[in-house]
Amino acid sequence: MQRFDLTYPLGDSAFKALQALAPGDVPVPQKELFGHVGTHLDLMGQTYPERYFRLSGRAFDVRHISGRDIAVADIDMECIAESDFVFFNSGCLASLPYASKEFLFAPVQLSWELIHALLEKKVAMIGIDFGGVRLPREHRKADTLCAAAGTFVVENVYGLEDLIAAAGTGVFTVHCYPLRLTDATGLPCRVIAEV
C-alpha cells in the first residue's frame, strides 16, 4: 500500500502571503486566517461529520483544460459513487506560488453544471488544487451551496500528480481529519490517500 500526504506543507511565508492579501483597513482575526490557510475546508455554517474521516476517492486529471470551466463532459461521472471524495488536479498549486494573487485568481474553476452534477451524486467531498471551486466572486456562493447539500470543498490539495500516477482512474481510500476549531468558518485538514 502506498500513502500520499495531500496536505500543503505550510511555512511562515504562506501566512504572510495571506495576511498581505487582506484589506489594509480590515484586520483578519488570527483564528479566521488560520482556518483558511493551506489545505482546508470551508464549513459555511455546517458541521463536519465523523463519517467523512474515511472515504472512497476518485481523482481526475484536468490539467489539459484551459480557457474554460471544467465541465461534466471532462470527467467520467459514471464512476463516481455516493459519499466519494472527488479530486481535481489542475496543476495550479504545482505551477503557481501558493496564496499569490496569480494563484487565487487563476482562471480555473468547476462549471456550475459540474458542481450540481456532483451534488446530485451526493459526493461527500470535493478536493481541488486551486483556490476555490468558483473564482473569488462566486466562491462563497458555491461553497455555501455545497456545504448545505452535505458536500465539503477541500481547497489547496497538494501532490495530486503523484496520487493520479499511482491510482490512475481507480478507487482509493482517503482519510481527512480537520482540526477541531470552534466557531471557525474554515478548518485546516490533514488529507492522506492510500492506494
C-alpha positions as a LaTeX table, in Angstrom:
\begin{tabular}{lrrr}
\hline
Residue & $x$ (\AA) & $y$ (\AA) & $z$ (\AA) \\
\hline
Met1 & 0.00 & 0.00 & 0.00 \\
Gln2 & 1.23 & 3.48 & $-0.88$ \\
Arg3 & 0.31 & 6.53 & 1.17 \\
Phe4 & 0.14 & 10.06 & $-0.24$ \\
Asp5 & 0.04 & 13.10 & 2.03 \\
Leu6 & $-2.09$ & 15.59 & 0.11 \\
Thr7 & $-1.69$ & 18.34 & 2.72 \\
Tyr8 & 0.06 & 21.51 & 1.62 \\
Pro9 & 3.29 & 22.00 & 3.64 \\
Leu10 & 2.98 & 25.32 & 5.47 \\
Gly11 & 5.71 & 27.76 & 6.36 \\
Asp12 & 5.77 & 31.35 & 7.57 \\
Ser13 & 5.62 & 32.63 & 4.00 \\
Ala14 & 2.13 & 31.14 & 3.49 \\
Phe15 & 0.69 & 33.02 & 6.48 \\
Lys16 & 2.42 & 36.26 & 5.46 \\
Ala17 & 1.14 & 35.97 & 1.89 \\
Leu18 & $-2.46$ & 35.51 & 3.04 \\
Gln19 & $-2.22$ & 38.35 & 5.56 \\
Ala20 & $-0.88$ & 40.63 & 2.83 \\
Leu21 & $-3.98$ & 39.96 & 0.71 \\
Ala22 & $-6.34$ & 41.24 & 3.42 \\
Pro23 & $-7.62$ & 44.81 & 3.01 \\
Gly24 & $-5.39$ & 47.17 & 4.99 \\
Asp25 & $-8.25$ & 48.71 & 6.99 \\
Val26 & $-9.88$ & 45.37 & 7.86 \\
Pro27 & $-7.70$ & 43.23 & 10.15 \\
Val28 & $-8.23$ & 39.49 & 9.77 \\
Pro29 & $-8.56$ & 37.65 & 13.11 \\
Gln30 & $-5.77$ & 35.12 & 13.57 \\
Lys31 & $-8.19$ & 32.19 & 14.01 \\
Glu32 & $-10.00$ & 33.18 & 10.82 \\
Leu33 & $-6.72$ & 33.35 & 8.93 \\
Phe34 & $-5.53$ & 30.06 & 10.41 \\
Gly35 & $-8.76$ & 28.29 & 9.42 \\
His36 & $-8.26$ & 29.16 & 5.75 \\
Val37 & $-4.55$ & 28.62 & 5.29 \\
Gly38 & $-3.12$ & 25.70 & 3.33 \\
Thr39 & $-5.23$ & 22.59 & 2.81 \\
His40 & $-8.56$ & 23.37 & 4.44 \\
Leu41 & $-12.30$ & 23.03 & 4.09 \\
Asp42 & $-14.90$ & 25.78 & 4.32 \\
Leu43 & $-17.66$ & 24.90 & 6.80 \\
Met44 & $-20.17$ & 27.54 & 5.71 \\
Gly45 & $-22.12$ & 27.15 & 8.96 \\
Gln46 & $-22.28$ & 23.35 & 8.79 \\
Thr47 & $-20.74$ & 20.62 & 10.96 \\
Tyr48 & $-18.16$ & 18.19 & 9.59 \\
Pro49 & $-19.47$ & 14.61 & 10.09 \\
Glu50 & $-17.17$ & 11.98 & 11.59 \\
Arg51 & $-18.27$ & 9.53 & 8.87 \\
Tyr52 & $-16.23$ & 11.67 & 6.45 \\
Phe53 & $-12.98$ & 10.79 & 8.22 \\
Arg54 & $-12.55$ & 7.79 & 5.85 \\
Leu55 & $-13.99$ & 7.77 & 2.34 \\
Ser56 & $-13.50$ & 6.22 & $-1.08$ \\
Gly57 & $-11.77$ & 8.53 & $-3.52$ \\
Arg58 & $-11.56$ & 9.22 & $-7.24$ \\
Ala59 & $-9.14$ & 11.62 & $-8.90$ \\
Phe60 & $-9.37$ & 13.35 & $-12.27$ \\
Asp61 & $-6.51$ & 14.96 & $-14.16$ \\
Val62 & $-7.86$ & 18.15 & $-15.73$ \\
Arg63 & $-4.53$ & 19.86 & $-16.45$ \\
His64 & $-5.27$ & 19.88 & $-20.17$ \\
Ile65 & $-8.28$ & 22.20 & $-19.72$ \\
Ser66 & $-7.65$ & 25.92 & $-20.12$ \\
Gly67 & $-9.65$ & 28.92 & $-21.20$ \\
Arg68 & $-12.94$ & 27.49 & $-19.93$ \\
Asp69 & $-14.61$ & 25.92 & $-16.91$ \\
Ile70 & $-14.07$ & 22.25 & $-16.07$ \\
Ala71 & $-17.26$ & 20.61 & $-17.32$ \\
Val72 & $-19.27$ & 17.44 & $-16.74$ \\
Ala73 & $-18.05$ & 16.05 & $-20.08$ \\
Asp74 & $-14.43$ & 16.34 & $-18.89$ \\
Ile75 & $-14.74$ & 13.57 & $-16.31$ \\
Asp76 & $-16.30$ & 10.11 & $-16.03$ \\
Met77 & $-19.37$ & 10.80 & $-13.88$ \\
Glu78 & $-20.38$ & 7.13 & $-14.08$ \\
Cys79 & $-17.51$ & 6.01 & $-11.87$ \\
Ile80 & $-18.41$ & 8.43 & $-9.07$ \\
Ala81 & $-20.44$ & 6.96 & $-6.21$ \\
Glu82 & $-22.38$ & 8.49 & $-3.35$ \\
Ser83 & $-20.13$ & 9.64 & $-0.48$ \\
Asp84 & $-16.99$ & 9.67 & $-2.64$ \\
Phe85 & $-14.16$ & 12.16 & $-2.17$ \\
Val86 & $-13.64$ & 13.52 & $-5.71$ \\
Phe87 & $-10.35$ & 15.26 & $-6.55$ \\
Phe88 & $-9.49$ & 17.57 & $-9.44$ \\
Asn89 & $-5.86$ & 18.07 & $-10.43$ \\
Ser90 & $-5.50$ & 21.27 & $-12.47$ \\
Gly91 & $-1.76$ & 21.68 & $-11.88$ \\
Cys92 & $-2.44$ & 25.14 & $-10.41$ \\
Leu93 & $-0.82$ & 24.59 & $-6.98$ \\
Ala94 & 2.19 & 22.91 & $-8.60$ \\
Ser95 & 2.81 & 25.79 & $-11.02$ \\
Leu96 & 1.87 & 28.98 & $-9.14$ \\
Pro97 & 3.09 & 30.36 & $-5.79$ \\
Tyr98 & 0.58 & 29.46 & $-3.07$ \\
Ala99 & $-1.52$ & 32.41 & $-1.80$ \\
Ser100 & $-0.28$ & 34.73 & $-4.54$ \\
Lys101 & $-2.79$ & 36.80 & $-6.49$ \\
Glu102 & $-1.88$ & 34.73 & $-9.55$ \\
Phe103 & $-2.86$ & 31.57 & $-7.66$ \\
Leu104 & $-6.05$ & 32.91 & $-6.06$ \\
Phe105 & $-7.31$ & 34.43 & $-9.31$ \\
Ala106 & $-6.06$ & 31.71 & $-11.66$ \\
Pro107 & $-8.81$ & 31.11 & $-14.27$ \\
Val108 & $-9.53$ & 27.58 & $-13.02$ \\
Gln109 & $-12.99$ & 26.61 & $-11.76$ \\
Leu110 & $-15.67$ & 23.94 & $-11.95$ \\
Ser111 & $-18.71$ & 24.77 & $-14.06$ \\
Trp112 & $-21.98$ & 25.25 & $-12.20$ \\
Glu113 & $-23.32$ & 22.27 & $-14.15$ \\
Leu114 & $-20.49$ & 20.08 & $-12.83$ \\
Ile115 & $-20.99$ & 21.30 & $-9.27$ \\
His116 & $-24.70$ & 20.47 & $-9.45$ \\
Ala117 & $-23.95$ & 17.06 & $-11.00$ \\
Leu118 & $-21.56$ & 16.23 & $-8.14$ \\
Leu119 & $-24.19$ & 17.31 & $-5.60$ \\
Glu120 & $-26.79$ & 15.14 & $-7.34$ \\
Lys121 & $-24.37$ & 12.22 & $-6.95$ \\
Lys122 & $-24.21$ & 13.14 & $-3.22$ \\
Val123 & $-20.43$ & 13.16 & $-3.07$ \\
Ala124 & $-19.07$ & 13.83 & 0.41 \\
Met125 & $-16.05$ & 15.93 & $-0.54$ \\
Ile126 & $-14.60$ & 17.81 & $-3.50$ \\
Gly127 & $-10.81$ & 18.23 & $-3.36$ \\
Ile128 & $-9.10$ & 20.81 & $-5.56$ \\
Asp129 & $-5.54$ & 22.04 & $-6.07$ \\
Phe130 & $-6.71$ & 25.61 & $-6.68$ \\
Gly131 & $-8.27$ & 28.41 & $-4.62$ \\
Gly132 & $-11.97$ & 27.55 & $-4.92$ \\
Val133 & $-14.48$ & 25.60 & $-6.99$ \\
Arg134 & $-15.50$ & 29.01 & $-8.35$ \\
Leu135 & $-13.41$ & 32.15 & $-8.72$ \\
Pro136 & $-13.47$ & 34.68 & $-5.83$ \\
Arg137 & $-16.62$ & 36.50 & $-6.97$ \\
Glu138 & $-18.70$ & 33.27 & $-6.63$ \\
His139 & $-16.52$ & 31.39 & $-4.14$ \\
Arg140 & $-18.79$ & 31.83 & $-1.11$ \\
Lys141 & $-21.95$ & 31.11 & $-3.11$ \\
Ala142 & $-20.54$ & 27.81 & $-4.41$ \\
Asp143 & $-19.15$ & 26.68 & $-1.03$ \\
Thr144 & $-22.44$ & 27.53 & 0.69 \\
Leu145 & $-24.40$ & 25.55 & $-1.89$ \\
Cys146 & $-22.09$ & 22.55 & $-1.49$ \\
Ala147 & $-22.00$ & 22.59 & 2.32 \\
Ala148 & $-25.79$ & 22.91 & 2.55 \\
Ala149 & $-26.02$ & 19.72 & 0.45 \\
Gly150 & $-23.59$ & 17.89 & 2.76 \\
Thr151 & $-20.61$ & 18.23 & 0.41 \\
Phe152 & $-17.49$ & 19.99 & 1.68 \\
Val153 & $-14.88$ & 21.59 & $-0.57$ \\
Val154 & $-11.24$ & 21.00 & 0.40 \\
Glu155 & $-9.03$ & 23.65 & $-1.17$ \\
Asn156 & $-5.28$ & 23.68 & $-1.84$ \\
Val157 & $-4.85$ & 19.91 & $-2.05$ \\
Tyr158 & $-1.19$ & 19.14 & $-2.68$ \\
Gly159 & 0.61 & 16.43 & $-4.68$ \\
Leu160 & $-2.28$ & 15.14 & $-6.77$ \\
Glu161 & 0.04 & 14.34 & $-9.68$ \\
Asp162 & 1.69 & 11.55 & $-7.66$ \\
Leu163 & $-1.65$ & 10.21 & $-6.46$ \\
Ile164 & $-3.03$ & 10.06 & $-10.00$ \\
Ala165 & 0.15 & 8.39 & $-11.26$ \\
Ala166 & $-0.36$ & 5.63 & $-8.68$ \\
Ala167 & $-4.17$ & 5.31 & $-8.66$ \\
Gly168 & $-4.96$ & 6.10 & $-12.28$ \\
Thr169 & $-8.71$ & 6.05 & $-12.72$ \\
Gly170 & $-9.18$ & 3.52 & $-9.91$ \\
Val171 & $-10.72$ & 3.92 & $-6.50$ \\
Phe172 & $-8.60$ & 4.54 & $-3.39$ \\
Thr173 & $-9.10$ & 5.35 & 0.29 \\
Val174 & $-8.96$ & 8.89 & 1.65 \\
His175 & $-8.57$ & 9.98 & 5.27 \\
Cys176 & $-9.48$ & 13.60 & 6.03 \\
Tyr177 & $-9.08$ & 14.95 & 9.57 \\
Pro178 & $-9.94$ & 18.62 & 10.11 \\
Leu179 & $-8.77$ & 20.41 & 13.25 \\
Arg180 & $-11.38$ & 20.95 & 15.96 \\
Leu181 & $-11.57$ & 24.73 & 15.84 \\
Thr182 & $-14.68$ & 26.17 & 17.45 \\
Asp183 & $-16.66$ & 28.98 & 15.85 \\
Ala184 & $-14.49$ & 28.80 & 12.75 \\
Thr185 & $-15.54$ & 29.25 & 9.13 \\
Gly186 & $-12.65$ & 27.14 & 7.84 \\
Leu187 & $-10.82$ & 24.11 & 9.17 \\
Pro188 & $-7.26$ & 23.12 & 8.24 \\
Cys189 & $-7.19$ & 19.44 & 7.25 \\
Arg190 & $-4.73$ & 16.60 & 7.05 \\
Val191 & $-5.61$ & 14.61 & 3.94 \\
Ile192 & $-3.99$ & 11.20 & 3.32 \\
Ala193 & $-4.75$ & 8.89 & 0.39 \\
Glu194 & $-4.00$ & 5.15 & 0.37 \\
Val195 & $-3.62$ & 3.28 & $-2.90$ \\
\hline
\end{tabular}
